[in-house]
Coordinates of C-alpha atoms in Angstrom, one line a residue:
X1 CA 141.1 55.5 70.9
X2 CA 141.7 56.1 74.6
X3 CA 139.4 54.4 76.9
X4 CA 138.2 57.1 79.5
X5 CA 136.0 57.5 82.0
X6 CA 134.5 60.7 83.8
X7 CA 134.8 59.9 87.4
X8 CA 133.8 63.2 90.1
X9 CA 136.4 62.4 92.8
X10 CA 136.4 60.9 96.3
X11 CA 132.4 61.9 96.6
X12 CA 131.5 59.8 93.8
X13 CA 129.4 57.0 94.2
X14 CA 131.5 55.2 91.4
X15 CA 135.0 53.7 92.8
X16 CA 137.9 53.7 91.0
X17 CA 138.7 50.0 91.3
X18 CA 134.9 49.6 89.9
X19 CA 136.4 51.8 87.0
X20 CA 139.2 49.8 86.4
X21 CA 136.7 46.8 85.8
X22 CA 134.9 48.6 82.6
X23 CA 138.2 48.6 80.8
X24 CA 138.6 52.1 80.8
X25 CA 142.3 53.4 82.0
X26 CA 142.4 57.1 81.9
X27 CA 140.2 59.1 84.3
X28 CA 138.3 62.1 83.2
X29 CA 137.6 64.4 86.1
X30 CA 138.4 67.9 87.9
X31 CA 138.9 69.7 91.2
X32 CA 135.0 70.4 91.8
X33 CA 135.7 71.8 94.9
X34 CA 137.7 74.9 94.1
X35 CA 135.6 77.9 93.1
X36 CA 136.0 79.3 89.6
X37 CA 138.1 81.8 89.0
X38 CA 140.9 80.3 91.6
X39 CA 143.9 78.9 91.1
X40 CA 144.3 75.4 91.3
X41 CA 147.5 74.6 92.8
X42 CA 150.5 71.8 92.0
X43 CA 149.4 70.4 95.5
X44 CA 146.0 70.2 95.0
X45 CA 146.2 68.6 91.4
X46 CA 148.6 66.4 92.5
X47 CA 146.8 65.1 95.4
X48 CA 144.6 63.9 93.0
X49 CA 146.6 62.4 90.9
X50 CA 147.8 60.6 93.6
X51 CA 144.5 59.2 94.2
X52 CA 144.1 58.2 91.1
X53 CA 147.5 56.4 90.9
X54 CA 147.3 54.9 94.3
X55 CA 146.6 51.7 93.1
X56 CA 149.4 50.9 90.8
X57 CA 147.6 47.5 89.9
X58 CA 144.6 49.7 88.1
X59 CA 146.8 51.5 86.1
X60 CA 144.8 54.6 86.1
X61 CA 145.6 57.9 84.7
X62 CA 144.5 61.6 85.0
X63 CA 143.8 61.9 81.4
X64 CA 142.1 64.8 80.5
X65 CA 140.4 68.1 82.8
X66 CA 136.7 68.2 82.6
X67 CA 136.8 70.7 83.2
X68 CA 139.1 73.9 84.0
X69 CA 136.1 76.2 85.0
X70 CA 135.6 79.8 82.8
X71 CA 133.7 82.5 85.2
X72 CA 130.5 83.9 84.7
X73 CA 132.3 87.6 84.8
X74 CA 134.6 86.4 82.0
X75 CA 131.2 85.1 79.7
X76 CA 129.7 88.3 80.5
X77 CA 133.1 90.3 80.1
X78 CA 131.9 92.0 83.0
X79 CA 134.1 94.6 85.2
X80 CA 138.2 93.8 85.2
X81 CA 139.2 90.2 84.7
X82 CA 142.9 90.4 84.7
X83 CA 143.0 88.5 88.1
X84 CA 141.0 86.3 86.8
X85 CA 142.8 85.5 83.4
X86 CA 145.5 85.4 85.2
X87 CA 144.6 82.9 87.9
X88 CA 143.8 81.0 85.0
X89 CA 146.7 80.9 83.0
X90 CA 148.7 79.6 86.1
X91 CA 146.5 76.8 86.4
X92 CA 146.8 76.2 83.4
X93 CA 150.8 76.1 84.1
X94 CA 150.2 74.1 86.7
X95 CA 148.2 71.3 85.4
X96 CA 151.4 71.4 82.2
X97 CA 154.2 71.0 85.1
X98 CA 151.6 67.7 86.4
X99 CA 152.1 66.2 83.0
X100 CA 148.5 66.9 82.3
X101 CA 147.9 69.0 79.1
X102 CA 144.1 68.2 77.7
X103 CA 141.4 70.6 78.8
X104 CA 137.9 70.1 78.1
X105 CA 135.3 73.1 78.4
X106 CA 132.2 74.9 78.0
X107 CA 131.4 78.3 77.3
X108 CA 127.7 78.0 78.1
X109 CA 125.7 80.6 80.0
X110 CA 124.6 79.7 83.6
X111 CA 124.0 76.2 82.9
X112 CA 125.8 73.2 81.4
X113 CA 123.2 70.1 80.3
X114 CA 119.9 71.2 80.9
X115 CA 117.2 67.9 81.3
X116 CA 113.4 68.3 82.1
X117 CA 113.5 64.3 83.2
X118 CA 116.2 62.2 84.9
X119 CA 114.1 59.1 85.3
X120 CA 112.8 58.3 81.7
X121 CA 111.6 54.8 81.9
X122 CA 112.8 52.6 79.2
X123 CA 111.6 49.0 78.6
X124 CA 112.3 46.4 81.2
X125 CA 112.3 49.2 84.3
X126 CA 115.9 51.2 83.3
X127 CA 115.7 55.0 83.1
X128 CA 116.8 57.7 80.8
X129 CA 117.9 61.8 80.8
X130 CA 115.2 63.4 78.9
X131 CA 114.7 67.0 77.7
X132 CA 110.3 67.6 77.1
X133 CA 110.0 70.8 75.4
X134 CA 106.6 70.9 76.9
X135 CA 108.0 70.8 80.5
X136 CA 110.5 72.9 79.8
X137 CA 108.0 75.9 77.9
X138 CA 105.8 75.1 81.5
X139 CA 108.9 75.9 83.4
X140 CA 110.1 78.7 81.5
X141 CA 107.0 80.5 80.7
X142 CA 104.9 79.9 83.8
X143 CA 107.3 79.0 87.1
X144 CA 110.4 81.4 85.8
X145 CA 107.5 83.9 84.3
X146 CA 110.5 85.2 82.1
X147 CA 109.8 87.9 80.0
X148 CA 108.7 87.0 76.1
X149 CA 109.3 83.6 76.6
X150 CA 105.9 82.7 75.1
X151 CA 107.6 84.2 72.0
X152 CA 110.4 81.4 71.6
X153 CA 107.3 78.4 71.6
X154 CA 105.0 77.5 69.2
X155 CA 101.5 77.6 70.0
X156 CA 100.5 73.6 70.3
X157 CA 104.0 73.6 72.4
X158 CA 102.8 76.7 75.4
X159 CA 99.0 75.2 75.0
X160 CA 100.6 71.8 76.8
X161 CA 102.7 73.2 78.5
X162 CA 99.9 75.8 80.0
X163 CA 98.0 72.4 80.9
X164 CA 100.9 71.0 82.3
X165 CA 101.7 73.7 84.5
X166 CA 98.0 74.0 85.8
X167 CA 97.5 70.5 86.5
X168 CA 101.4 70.2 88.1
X169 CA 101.5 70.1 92.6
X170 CA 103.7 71.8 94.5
X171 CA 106.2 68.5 94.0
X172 CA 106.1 68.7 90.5
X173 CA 107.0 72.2 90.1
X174 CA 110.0 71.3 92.8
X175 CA 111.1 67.9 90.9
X176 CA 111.3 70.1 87.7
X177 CA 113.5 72.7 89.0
X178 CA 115.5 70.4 90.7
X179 CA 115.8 68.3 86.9
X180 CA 116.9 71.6 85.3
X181 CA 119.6 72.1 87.7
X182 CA 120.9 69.1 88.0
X183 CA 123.2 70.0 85.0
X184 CA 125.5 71.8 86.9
X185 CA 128.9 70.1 87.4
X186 CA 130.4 68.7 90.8
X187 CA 128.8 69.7 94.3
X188 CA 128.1 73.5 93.2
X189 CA 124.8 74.6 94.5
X190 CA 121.7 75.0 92.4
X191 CA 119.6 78.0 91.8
X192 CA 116.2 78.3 93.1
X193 CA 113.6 80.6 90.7
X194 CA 114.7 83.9 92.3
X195 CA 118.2 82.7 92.1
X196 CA 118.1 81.8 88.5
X197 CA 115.8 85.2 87.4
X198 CA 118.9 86.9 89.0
X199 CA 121.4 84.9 86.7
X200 CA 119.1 85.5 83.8
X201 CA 119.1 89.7 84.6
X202 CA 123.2 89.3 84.4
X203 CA 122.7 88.5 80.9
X204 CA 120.0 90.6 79.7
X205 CA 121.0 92.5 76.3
X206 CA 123.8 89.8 76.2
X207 CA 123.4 88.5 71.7
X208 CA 125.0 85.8 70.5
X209 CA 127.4 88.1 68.8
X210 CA 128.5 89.8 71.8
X211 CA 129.2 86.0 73.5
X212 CA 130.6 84.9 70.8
X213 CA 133.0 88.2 71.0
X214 CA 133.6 87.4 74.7
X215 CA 134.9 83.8 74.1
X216 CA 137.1 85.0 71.3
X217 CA 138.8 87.1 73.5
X218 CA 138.8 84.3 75.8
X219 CA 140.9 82.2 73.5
X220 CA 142.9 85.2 72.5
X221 CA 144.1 85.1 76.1
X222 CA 145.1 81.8 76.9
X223 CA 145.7 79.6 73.5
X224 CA 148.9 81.3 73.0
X225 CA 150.2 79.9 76.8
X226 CA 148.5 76.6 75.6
X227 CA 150.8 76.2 72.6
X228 CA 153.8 77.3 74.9
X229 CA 152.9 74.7 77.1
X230 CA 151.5 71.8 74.5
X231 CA 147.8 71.8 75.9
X232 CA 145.1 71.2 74.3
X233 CA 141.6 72.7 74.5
X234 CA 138.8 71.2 73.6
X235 CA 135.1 73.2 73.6
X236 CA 131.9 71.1 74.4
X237 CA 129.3 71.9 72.4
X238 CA 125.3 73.5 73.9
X239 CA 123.4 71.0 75.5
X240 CA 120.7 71.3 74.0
X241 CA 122.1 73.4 70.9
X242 CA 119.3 75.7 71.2
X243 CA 119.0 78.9 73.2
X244 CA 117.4 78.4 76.5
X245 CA 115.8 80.8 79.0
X246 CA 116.6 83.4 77.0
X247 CA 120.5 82.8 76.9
X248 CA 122.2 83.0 73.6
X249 CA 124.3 79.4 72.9
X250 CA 127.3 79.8 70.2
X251 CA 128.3 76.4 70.2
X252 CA 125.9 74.7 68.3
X253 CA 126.6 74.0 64.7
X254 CA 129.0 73.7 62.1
X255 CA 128.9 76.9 61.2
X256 CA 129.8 78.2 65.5
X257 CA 132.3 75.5 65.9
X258 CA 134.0 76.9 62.4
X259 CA 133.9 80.2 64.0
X260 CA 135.3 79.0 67.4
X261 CA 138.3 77.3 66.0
X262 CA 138.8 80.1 62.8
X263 CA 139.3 82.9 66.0
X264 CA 142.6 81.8 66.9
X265 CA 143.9 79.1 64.6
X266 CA 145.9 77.2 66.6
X267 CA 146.0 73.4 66.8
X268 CA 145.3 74.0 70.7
X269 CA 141.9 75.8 70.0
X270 CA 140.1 72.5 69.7
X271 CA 137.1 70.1 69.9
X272 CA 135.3 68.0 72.2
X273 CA 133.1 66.4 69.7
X274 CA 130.0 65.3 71.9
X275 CA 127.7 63.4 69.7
X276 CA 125.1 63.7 72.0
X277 CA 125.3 67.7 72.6
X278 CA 125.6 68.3 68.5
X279 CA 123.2 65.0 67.6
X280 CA 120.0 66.9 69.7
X281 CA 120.0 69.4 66.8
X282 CA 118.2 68.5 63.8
X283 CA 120.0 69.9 61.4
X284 CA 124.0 68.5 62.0
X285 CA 125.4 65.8 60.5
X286 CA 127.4 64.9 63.3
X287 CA 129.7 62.7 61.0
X288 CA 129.9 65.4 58.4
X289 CA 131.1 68.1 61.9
X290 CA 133.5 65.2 62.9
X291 CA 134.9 65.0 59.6
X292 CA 135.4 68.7 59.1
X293 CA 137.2 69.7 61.9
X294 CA 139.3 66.1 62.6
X295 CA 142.4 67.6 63.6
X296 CA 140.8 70.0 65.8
X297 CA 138.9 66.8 67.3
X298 CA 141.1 66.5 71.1
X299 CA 138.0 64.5 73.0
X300 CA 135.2 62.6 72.3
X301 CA 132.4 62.4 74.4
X302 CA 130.1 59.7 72.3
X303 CA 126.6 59.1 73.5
X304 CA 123.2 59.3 71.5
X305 CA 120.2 60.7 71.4
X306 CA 116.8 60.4 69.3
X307 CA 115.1 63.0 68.9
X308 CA 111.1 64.5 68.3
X309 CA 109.3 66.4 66.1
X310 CA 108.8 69.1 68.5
X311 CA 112.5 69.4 69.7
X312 CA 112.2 66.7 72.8
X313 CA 115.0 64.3 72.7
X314 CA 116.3 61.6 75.1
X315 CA 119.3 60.0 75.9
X316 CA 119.1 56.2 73.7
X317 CA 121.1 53.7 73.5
X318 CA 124.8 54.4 72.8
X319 CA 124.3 52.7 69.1
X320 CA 120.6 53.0 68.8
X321 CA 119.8 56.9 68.4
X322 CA 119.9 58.6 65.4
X323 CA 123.5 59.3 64.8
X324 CA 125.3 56.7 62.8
X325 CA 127.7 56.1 65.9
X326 CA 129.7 53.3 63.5
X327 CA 130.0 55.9 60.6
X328 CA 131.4 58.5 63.6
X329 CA 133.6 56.3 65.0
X330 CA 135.1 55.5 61.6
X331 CA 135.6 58.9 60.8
X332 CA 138.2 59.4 64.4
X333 CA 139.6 56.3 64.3
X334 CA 140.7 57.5 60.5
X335 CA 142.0 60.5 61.9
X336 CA 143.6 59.0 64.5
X337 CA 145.9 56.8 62.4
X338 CA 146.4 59.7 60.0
X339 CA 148.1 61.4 63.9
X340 CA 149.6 58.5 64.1
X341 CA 151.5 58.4 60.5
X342 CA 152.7 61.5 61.2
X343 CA 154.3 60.7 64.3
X344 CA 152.3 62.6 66.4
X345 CA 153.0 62.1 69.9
X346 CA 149.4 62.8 71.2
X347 CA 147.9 61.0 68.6
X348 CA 145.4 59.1 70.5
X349 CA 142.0 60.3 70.8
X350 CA 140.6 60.3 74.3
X351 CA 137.4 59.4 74.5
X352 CA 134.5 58.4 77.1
X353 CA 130.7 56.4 77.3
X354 CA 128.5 59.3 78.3
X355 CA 125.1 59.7 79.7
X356 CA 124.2 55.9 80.5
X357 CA 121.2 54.6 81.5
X358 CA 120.1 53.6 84.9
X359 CA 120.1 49.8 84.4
X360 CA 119.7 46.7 86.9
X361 CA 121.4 47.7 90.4
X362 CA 122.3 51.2 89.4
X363 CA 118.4 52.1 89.6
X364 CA 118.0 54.2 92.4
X365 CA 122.2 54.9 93.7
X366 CA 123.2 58.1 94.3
X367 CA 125.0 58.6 91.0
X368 CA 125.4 61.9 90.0
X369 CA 122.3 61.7 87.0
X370 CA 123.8 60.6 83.7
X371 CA 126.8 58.9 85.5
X372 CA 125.8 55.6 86.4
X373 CA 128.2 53.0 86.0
X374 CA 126.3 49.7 84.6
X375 CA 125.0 52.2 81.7
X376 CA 128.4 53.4 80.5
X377 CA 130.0 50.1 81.0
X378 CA 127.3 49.0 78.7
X379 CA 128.3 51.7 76.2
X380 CA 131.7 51.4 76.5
X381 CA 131.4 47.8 75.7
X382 CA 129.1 48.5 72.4
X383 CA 131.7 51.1 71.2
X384 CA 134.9 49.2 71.8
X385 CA 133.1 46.1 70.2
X386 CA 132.7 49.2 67.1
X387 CA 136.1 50.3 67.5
X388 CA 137.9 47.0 67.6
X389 CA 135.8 45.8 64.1
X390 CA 136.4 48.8 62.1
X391 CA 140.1 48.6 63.3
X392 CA 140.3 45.0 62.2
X393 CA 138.3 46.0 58.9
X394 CA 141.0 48.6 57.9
X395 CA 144.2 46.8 59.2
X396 CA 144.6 49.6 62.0
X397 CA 146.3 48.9 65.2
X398 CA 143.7 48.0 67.6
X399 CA 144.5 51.0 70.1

């Protein structure tokens, strides 16, 4: 597979040349800066690529968007989006005429990851991404004070998260609003309570089915351009795959991503097949998903998580959670040469290391959280070393 790595432009704290020395060659990233629903210009897309490229001795690439921002308004199918569908579709024409034609995006409501902790310890003094369903029932039922949330808990889950809340300072409150929204992508700003009650209103009466609806139509509007222009788009699944402060998540499952790719069935209308995103939920076999859908798979984000009893999860190691990450690999690197038998020139699968953990003299740098470089390089490392053995196994060429 292809080697990639999510880099957030000239304000991240991770270089490129310090890229170039995990291995990975193509770049993962997007234009952070430009609000949604704007077009993203040939000049500003190839400024960055330029960037990228500068240093002909990395060999660096723009590989794939992550990602080509959907607005609120067009979730909610709220007032007239034509300007915005069509600012859309010509960045999407623009990105094509850059030579760059894979598209990762989300779908989901307000926020993208959603963590409770960013600083997990793990043994020997690294730190993990963590998702408490007791801190998060304390924030949503007693700092957010949302409506029937009590409802969506069970009762040993809102009795510790009551204690939690009561015995919480003003800090802690803070640090766990700030955790939430760290999610968000790039340098947007985050939502304080009021803020985020406000978001929360904009959905209100908003069902799965109607969401569900509103990305349909979504992929009714612009996977016919992407065939035109041989793109590829590739949905990220819920992180977590659960619904969360009320908002109804539709990528979650086998059964939403068979939905999702059924709506328009088009070999554009594709998959980013996180392990991590679909591995938090304790019913999917994320092999089995991967399997499934194979030629819909366009990216792989593969991390791992291991989960609780009582829906908490954190980020583990990339080959110790409880995904069978050699038993997914195996399944897209089978696909991948099946692409590649049938002369498929995108038969490559992209993928990237995600969500490392802060290890040795990452601990503490201003990487954005889930982004630190020593982490993924040690993922990258386990899963090429993965990679490379069941390619050898199988007499596959070791790409």
């Amino acid at each position: 597979m292809e080697e990639t790595w999510r880099w957030f432009g000239p304000r991240d704290a991770v270089r490129l040349p310090q890229i170039r020395q995990t291995g990975a060659r193509g770049i993962v990233t997007s234009l952070h800066d430009i609000p949604y629903g704007e077009v993203w210009s040939v000049e500003a897309i190839e400024e960055r690529k330029a960037l990228i490229a500068e240093d002909a001795s990395l060999g660096l690439r723009w590989s794939v968007v992550e990602s080509l921002p959907i607005h609120e308004r067009i979730k909610l199918n709220e007032g007239d989006q034509t300007a915005l569908f069509d600012n859309y579709r010509a960045s999407m024409r623009n990105l094509a005429a850059c030579g760059i034609k894979t598209i990762c995006y989300n779908f989901m409501p307000v926020l993208d990851w959603t963590r409770t902790e960013l600083a997990w310890p793990t043994p020997g003094g690294g730190r993990a991404l963590r998702f408490g369903i007791v801190e998060f029932a304390a924030f949503d039922c007693y700092m957010l004070e949302r409506p029937g949330a009590e409802a969506e808990f069970s009762e040993a889950t809102l009795a510790a998260a009551k204690a939690w809340a009561q015995r919480a300072s003003e800090a802690d409150k803070e640090k766990l609003l700030a955790n939430i929204m760290a999610g968000l992508p790039g340098a947007y700003d985050r939502y304080d309570i009021p803020g985020l009650r406000k978001m929360l209103d904009r959905y209100r009466g908003v069902t799965p089915a109607i969401l569900r609806e509103n990305l349909a139509r979504f992929l009714r509007e612009i996977i016919p351009l992407a065939d035109e222009l041989g793109m590829r788009f590739a949905i990220h699944p819920d992180d977590p795959p659960r619904p969360l402060m009320g908002l109804p998540r539709i990528v979650s499952n086998e059964a939403d991503i068979a939905f999702i790719l059924g709506s328009v069935d088009s070999r554009a209308n594709g998959l980013t097949l996180c392990s991590g995103s679909l591995g938090a939920g304790p019913t999917n076999d994320v092999p089995g998903i991967a399997r499934r859908f194979a030629e819909r798979i366009h990216f792989a984000h593969l991390r791992n998580v291991a989960k609780d009893a009582d829906g908490s999860f954190m980020e583990a190691d990339h080959l110790d959670g409880d995904t069978d990450m050699v038993a997914l690999v195996s399944v897209l690197l089978e696909e991948q040469e099946r692409r590649r038998l049938a002369g498929l020139a995108d038969w490559r699968i992209p993928m990237r290391p995600d969500h490392g953990h802060e290890l040795l003299d990452d601990i503490g740098k201003p990487t954005h959280p889930g982004y630190p470089i020593i982490g993924r390089l040690k993922g990258l490392a386990e899963l090429r070393g993965v990679m490379r053995a069941v390619s050898s196994a199988k007499g596959w060429p070791l790409a």
